Amino acid sequence: ARQCDEPVYSGTPTALGARLRLQSSAAADRMPRGVVEFEGTRRYWRAAVELRRSVTRRGFTVESFLSAVLGERLPLQRSAFLGGTDVGFPGFKLQELRGAQAAMAALHVAHPVYGPLNVQGMVAGGAFQQRTYGVFRDARGYFGVRGGVGVTTALGPLALEYGVND
């Protein structure tokens, strides 16, 4: 059960339903890592998929990324946004565009420079729709690129990048 304080829901804000989540645990260089999720309640439904695959050749690490979220009447905390929760879309802040549907494909390339420091870049394309009804009926497409430097730390990767989109 979820408590959703949303103006789109008349009456009680409680949403009863079920959630199914499948997640791979394989190493990213052996097979694609992924998450498939479906959530259905009496108030809204949401389906999401995220796949990643990375390959390292001649010092370059190339990671492909695919994600898609479909839904109807989503509360704000379950909304879709371009780039997922950690990748982001070039030229937008994390979670800047929120809506009912979002899809993205991206290619991220990194090359070590010195120790844990690397140069990196990303090319991405995606589609986003704010309307809560109709699967990508009024979606707008985006294309973006970004580049910068990154460092691998004990707490995870950190990056200083600049991105633009159309």
PDB file of C-alpha atoms in Angstrom:
ATOM      1  CA  ALA A   1       0.000   0.000   0.000  1.00  0.00           C
ATOM      2  CA  ARG A   2       1.217   3.491  -0.794  1.00  0.00           C
ATOM      3  CA  GLN A   3       0.045   6.774   0.662  1.00  0.00           C
ATOM      4  CA  CYS A   4      -0.100   9.313  -2.188  1.00  0.00           C
ATOM      5  CA  ASP A   5      -0.991  12.920  -1.422  1.00  0.00           C
ATOM      6  CA  GLU A   6      -1.892  13.842  -4.989  1.00  0.00           C
ATOM      7  CA  PRO A   7      -4.593  16.231  -6.247  1.00  0.00           C
ATOM      8  CA  VAL A   8      -5.375  13.922  -9.206  1.00  0.00           C
ATOM      9  CA  TYR A   9      -6.857  11.346  -6.839  1.00  0.00           C
ATOM     10  CA  SER A  10     -10.282  12.150  -5.494  1.00  0.00           C
ATOM     11  CA  GLY A  11     -11.254  10.622  -2.161  1.00  0.00           C
ATOM     12  CA  THR A  12      -8.735   8.518  -0.266  1.00  0.00           C
ATOM     13  CA  PRO A  13      -5.068   8.958  -1.207  1.00  0.00           C
ATOM     14  CA  THR A  14      -4.210   5.305  -0.436  1.00  0.00           C
ATOM     15  CA  ALA A  15      -3.224   3.113  -3.403  1.00  0.00           C
ATOM     16  CA  LEU A  16      -3.469  -0.656  -2.866  1.00  0.00           C
ATOM     17  CA  GLY A  17      -1.781  -2.899  -5.426  1.00  0.00           C
ATOM     18  CA  ALA A  18       1.135  -5.180  -6.263  1.00  0.00           C
ATOM     19  CA  ARG A  19       4.721  -4.740  -7.406  1.00  0.00           C
ATOM     20  CA  LEU A  20       6.983  -7.174  -9.268  1.00  0.00           C
ATOM     21  CA  ARG A  21      10.718  -6.491  -9.631  1.00  0.00           C
ATOM     22  CA  LEU A  22      13.293  -8.646 -11.426  1.00  0.00           C
ATOM     23  CA  GLN A  23      16.972  -7.711 -11.241  1.00  0.00           C
ATOM     24  CA  SER A  24      20.054  -9.377 -12.719  1.00  0.00           C
ATOM     25  CA  SER A  25      23.138  -9.797 -10.588  1.00  0.00           C
ATOM     26  CA  ALA A  26      25.659 -10.703 -13.297  1.00  0.00           C
ATOM     27  CA  ALA A  27      28.872  -8.757 -13.888  1.00  0.00           C
ATOM     28  CA  ALA A  28      28.329  -5.944 -16.406  1.00  0.00           C
ATOM     29  CA  ASP A  29      31.050  -7.208 -18.769  1.00  0.00           C
ATOM     30  CA  ARG A  30      29.599 -10.728 -18.992  1.00  0.00           C
ATOM     31  CA  MET A  31      25.999  -9.925 -19.815  1.00  0.00           C
ATOM     32  CA  PRO A  32      23.677  -6.924 -19.603  1.00  0.00           C
ATOM     33  CA  ARG A  33      22.710  -5.835 -16.107  1.00  0.00           C
ATOM     34  CA  GLY A  34      19.086  -4.998 -15.838  1.00  0.00           C
ATOM     35  CA  VAL A  35      15.994  -4.269 -13.836  1.00  0.00           C
ATOM     36  CA  VAL A  36      12.415  -4.925 -14.934  1.00  0.00           C
ATOM     37  CA  GLU A  37       9.632  -3.633 -12.744  1.00  0.00           C
ATOM     38  CA  PHE A  38       5.850  -3.566 -12.882  1.00  0.00           C
ATOM     39  CA  GLU A  39       3.633  -1.850 -10.352  1.00  0.00           C
ATOM     40  CA  GLY A  40      -0.144  -1.844 -10.520  1.00  0.00           C
ATOM     41  CA  THR A  41      -2.519  -0.263  -8.048  1.00  0.00           C
ATOM     42  CA  ARG A  42      -6.170   0.737  -8.032  1.00  0.00           C
ATOM     43  CA  ARG A  43      -5.050   4.339  -8.719  1.00  0.00           C
ATOM     44  CA  TYR A  44      -2.191   4.026 -11.237  1.00  0.00           C
ATOM     45  CA  TRP A  45       0.101   1.612 -13.093  1.00  0.00           C
ATOM     46  CA  ARG A  46       3.801   1.832 -13.932  1.00  0.00           C
ATOM     47  CA  ALA A  47       6.170  -0.395 -15.914  1.00  0.00           C
ATOM     48  CA  ALA A  48       9.931   0.221 -16.126  1.00  0.00           C
ATOM     49  CA  VAL A  49      12.975  -1.436 -17.662  1.00  0.00           C
ATOM     50  CA  GLU A  50      16.660  -0.504 -17.439  1.00  0.00           C
ATOM     51  CA  LEU A  51      19.493  -2.361 -19.186  1.00  0.00           C
ATOM     52  CA  ARG A  52      23.248  -1.669 -19.064  1.00  0.00           C
ATOM     53  CA  ARG A  53      26.201  -3.340 -20.713  1.00  0.00           C
ATOM     54  CA  SER A  54      29.835  -2.312 -20.432  1.00  0.00           C
ATOM     55  CA  VAL A  55      32.879  -3.391 -22.406  1.00  0.00           C
ATOM     56  CA  THR A  56      36.536  -2.435 -21.915  1.00  0.00           C
ATOM     57  CA  ARG A  57      38.859  -2.433 -24.920  1.00  0.00           C
ATOM     58  CA  ARG A  58      42.307  -0.795 -25.265  1.00  0.00           C
ATOM     59  CA  GLY A  59      41.774   1.312 -22.169  1.00  0.00           C
ATOM     60  CA  PHE A  60      38.362   2.619 -23.215  1.00  0.00           C
ATOM     61  CA  THR A  61      35.326   1.649 -21.178  1.00  0.00           C
ATOM     62  CA  VAL A  62      32.128   1.834 -23.208  1.00  0.00           C
ATOM     63  CA  GLU A  63      28.779   1.471 -21.457  1.00  0.00           C
ATOM     64  CA  SER A  64      25.473   1.287 -23.299  1.00  0.00           C
ATOM     65  CA  PHE A  65      22.347   2.235 -21.403  1.00  0.00           C
ATOM     66  CA  LEU A  66      18.662   1.706 -22.265  1.00  0.00           C
ATOM     67  CA  SER A  67      15.762   2.737 -20.068  1.00  0.00           C
ATOM     68  CA  ALA A  68      12.023   3.168 -20.442  1.00  0.00           C
ATOM     69  CA  VAL A  69       9.152   3.971 -18.097  1.00  0.00           C
ATOM     70  CA  LEU A  70       5.480   3.764 -19.043  1.00  0.00           C
ATOM     71  CA  GLY A  71       2.596   4.649 -16.787  1.00  0.00           C
ATOM     72  CA  GLU A  72      -0.754   6.325 -16.296  1.00  0.00           C
ATOM     73  CA  ARG A  73      -1.936   8.674 -13.524  1.00  0.00           C
ATOM     74  CA  LEU A  74       1.421   8.430 -11.750  1.00  0.00           C
ATOM     75  CA  PRO A  75       1.881  10.228  -8.436  1.00  0.00           C
ATOM     76  CA  LEU A  76       4.839  12.617  -8.361  1.00  0.00           C
ATOM     77  CA  GLN A  77       7.089  10.253  -6.397  1.00  0.00           C
ATOM     78  CA  ARG A  78       6.608   7.485  -9.014  1.00  0.00           C
ATOM     79  CA  SER A  79       6.894   9.720 -12.108  1.00  0.00           C
ATOM     80  CA  ALA A  80       9.193   9.038 -15.046  1.00  0.00           C
ATOM     81  CA  PHE A  81      12.174  11.202 -15.992  1.00  0.00           C
ATOM     82  CA  LEU A  82      14.830  11.063 -18.683  1.00  0.00           C
ATOM     83  CA  GLY A  83      18.027   9.325 -17.659  1.00  0.00           C
ATOM     84  CA  GLY A  84      16.860   7.435 -14.602  1.00  0.00           C
ATOM     85  CA  THR A  85      17.957   8.198 -11.065  1.00  0.00           C
ATOM     86  CA  ASP A  86      21.737   8.165 -11.546  1.00  0.00           C
ATOM     87  CA  VAL A  87      22.625   8.642 -15.225  1.00  0.00           C
ATOM     88  CA  GLY A  88      20.687  11.782 -16.079  1.00  0.00           C
ATOM     89  CA  PHE A  89      20.193  13.255 -19.543  1.00  0.00           C
ATOM     90  CA  PRO A  90      22.807  15.618 -21.032  1.00  0.00           C
ATOM     91  CA  GLY A  91      21.831  19.251 -20.542  1.00  0.00           C
ATOM     92  CA  PHE A  92      19.182  18.574 -17.868  1.00  0.00           C
ATOM     93  CA  LYS A  93      19.500  18.367 -14.101  1.00  0.00           C
ATOM     94  CA  LEU A  94      18.793  14.951 -12.573  1.00  0.00           C
ATOM     95  CA  GLN A  95      15.029  14.383 -12.505  1.00  0.00           C
ATOM     96  CA  GLU A  96      14.338  17.791 -14.103  1.00  0.00           C
ATOM     97  CA  LEU A  97      11.583  16.644 -16.480  1.00  0.00           C
ATOM     98  CA  ARG A  98       8.907  14.558 -14.775  1.00  0.00           C
ATOM     99  CA  GLY A  99       5.994  12.880 -16.500  1.00  0.00           C
ATOM    100  CA  ALA A 100       4.191   9.635 -17.226  1.00  0.00           C
ATOM    101  CA  GLN A 101       6.531   8.213 -19.873  1.00  0.00           C
ATOM    102  CA  ALA A 102      10.220   8.451 -20.696  1.00  0.00           C
ATOM    103  CA  ALA A 103      12.613   6.415 -22.826  1.00  0.00           C
ATOM    104  CA  MET A 104      16.335   6.847 -23.384  1.00  0.00           C
ATOM    105  CA  ALA A 105      19.288   5.214 -25.118  1.00  0.00           C
ATOM    106  CA  ALA A 106      22.825   6.371 -24.330  1.00  0.00           C
ATOM    107  CA  LEU A 107      26.447   5.509 -24.957  1.00  0.00           C
ATOM    108  CA  HIS A 108      29.003   6.500 -22.300  1.00  0.00           C
ATOM    109  CA  VAL A 109      32.758   6.354 -23.016  1.00  0.00           C
ATOM    110  CA  ALA A 110      35.557   6.794 -20.461  1.00  0.00           C
ATOM    111  CA  HIS A 111      39.353   6.619 -20.740  1.00  0.00           C
ATOM    112  CA  PRO A 112      41.804   6.762 -17.805  1.00  0.00           C
ATOM    113  CA  VAL A 113      44.220   9.700 -17.747  1.00  0.00           C
ATOM    114  CA  TYR A 114      46.121   9.361 -14.481  1.00  0.00           C
ATOM    115  CA  GLY A 115      45.375   6.999 -11.582  1.00  0.00           C
ATOM    116  CA  PRO A 116      41.645   7.159 -10.795  1.00  0.00           C
ATOM    117  CA  LEU A 117      41.144  10.264 -13.027  1.00  0.00           C
ATOM    118  CA  ASN A 118      39.509   9.776 -16.438  1.00  0.00           C
ATOM    119  CA  VAL A 119      38.006  11.750 -19.301  1.00  0.00           C
ATOM    120  CA  GLN A 120      34.495  10.762 -20.277  1.00  0.00           C
ATOM    121  CA  GLY A 121      31.669  11.615 -22.601  1.00  0.00           C
ATOM    122  CA  MET A 122      28.106  10.602 -23.389  1.00  0.00           C
ATOM    123  CA  VAL A 123      25.784  10.712 -26.380  1.00  0.00           C
ATOM    124  CA  ALA A 124      22.076  10.190 -25.665  1.00  0.00           C
ATOM    125  CA  GLY A 125      18.698  10.243 -27.341  1.00  0.00           C
ATOM    126  CA  GLY A 126      15.327  10.019 -25.691  1.00  0.00           C
ATOM    127  CA  ALA A 127      11.621  10.729 -25.695  1.00  0.00           C
ATOM    128  CA  PHE A 128       9.532  12.217 -22.918  1.00  0.00           C
ATOM    129  CA  GLN A 129       5.802  12.770 -22.364  1.00  0.00           C
ATOM    130  CA  GLN A 130       4.181  14.656 -19.507  1.00  0.00           C
ATOM    131  CA  ARG A 131       0.568  13.728 -20.309  1.00  0.00           C
ATOM    132  CA  THR A 132      -0.680  10.907 -18.146  1.00  0.00           C
ATOM    133  CA  TYR A 133      -2.777   9.197 -20.831  1.00  0.00           C
ATOM    134  CA  GLY A 134      -1.686   7.562 -24.075  1.00  0.00           C
ATOM    135  CA  VAL A 135       1.611   5.774 -24.544  1.00  0.00           C
ATOM    136  CA  PHE A 136       4.004   8.313 -26.131  1.00  0.00           C
ATOM    137  CA  ARG A 137       1.083   9.991 -27.908  1.00  0.00           C
ATOM    138  CA  ASP A 138       2.405  13.560 -27.453  1.00  0.00           C
ATOM    139  CA  ALA A 139       6.044  12.761 -26.687  1.00  0.00           C
ATOM    140  CA  ARG A 140       8.895  15.112 -27.499  1.00  0.00           C
ATOM    141  CA  GLY A 141      12.258  13.764 -28.631  1.00  0.00           C
ATOM    142  CA  TYR A 142      15.614  14.964 -27.299  1.00  0.00           C
ATOM    143  CA  PHE A 143      19.245  14.512 -28.353  1.00  0.00           C
ATOM    144  CA  GLY A 144      22.152  15.474 -26.109  1.00  0.00           C
ATOM    145  CA  VAL A 145      25.885  15.180 -25.521  1.00  0.00           C
ATOM    146  CA  ARG A 146      28.091  15.817 -22.514  1.00  0.00           C
ATOM    147  CA  GLY A 147      31.730  15.517 -21.588  1.00  0.00           C
ATOM    148  CA  GLY A 148      34.058  16.077 -18.687  1.00  0.00           C
ATOM    149  CA  VAL A 149      36.334  14.424 -16.192  1.00  0.00           C
ATOM    150  CA  GLY A 150      35.591  11.766 -13.615  1.00  0.00           C
ATOM    151  CA  VAL A 151      37.294  10.148 -10.680  1.00  0.00           C
ATOM    152  CA  THR A 152      36.719   6.778  -9.058  1.00  0.00           C
ATOM    153  CA  THR A 153      36.537   6.981  -5.262  1.00  0.00           C
ATOM    154  CA  ALA A 154      35.861   4.522  -2.443  1.00  0.00           C
ATOM    155  CA  LEU A 155      32.321   5.961  -2.232  1.00  0.00           C
ATOM    156  CA  GLY A 156      31.707   5.584  -5.965  1.00  0.00           C
ATOM    157  CA  PRO A 157      32.330   7.604  -9.113  1.00  0.00           C
ATOM    158  CA  LEU A 158      32.290  11.415  -9.134  1.00  0.00           C
ATOM    159  CA  ALA A 159      32.110  13.502 -12.312  1.00  0.00           C
ATOM    160  CA  LEU A 160      32.447  17.106 -13.389  1.00  0.00           C
ATOM    161  CA  GLU A 161      30.703  17.323 -16.756  1.00  0.00           C
ATOM    162  CA  TYR A 162      28.960  19.815 -18.999  1.00  0.00           C
ATOM    163  CA  GLY A 163      26.103  18.784 -21.271  1.00  0.00           C
ATOM    164  CA  VAL A 164      23.855  20.302 -23.907  1.00  0.00           C
ATOM    165  CA  ASN A 165      20.734  19.122 -25.711  1.00  0.00           C
ATOM    166  CA  ASP A 166      18.454  20.329 -28.428  1.00  0.00           C
TER     167      ASP A 166
END
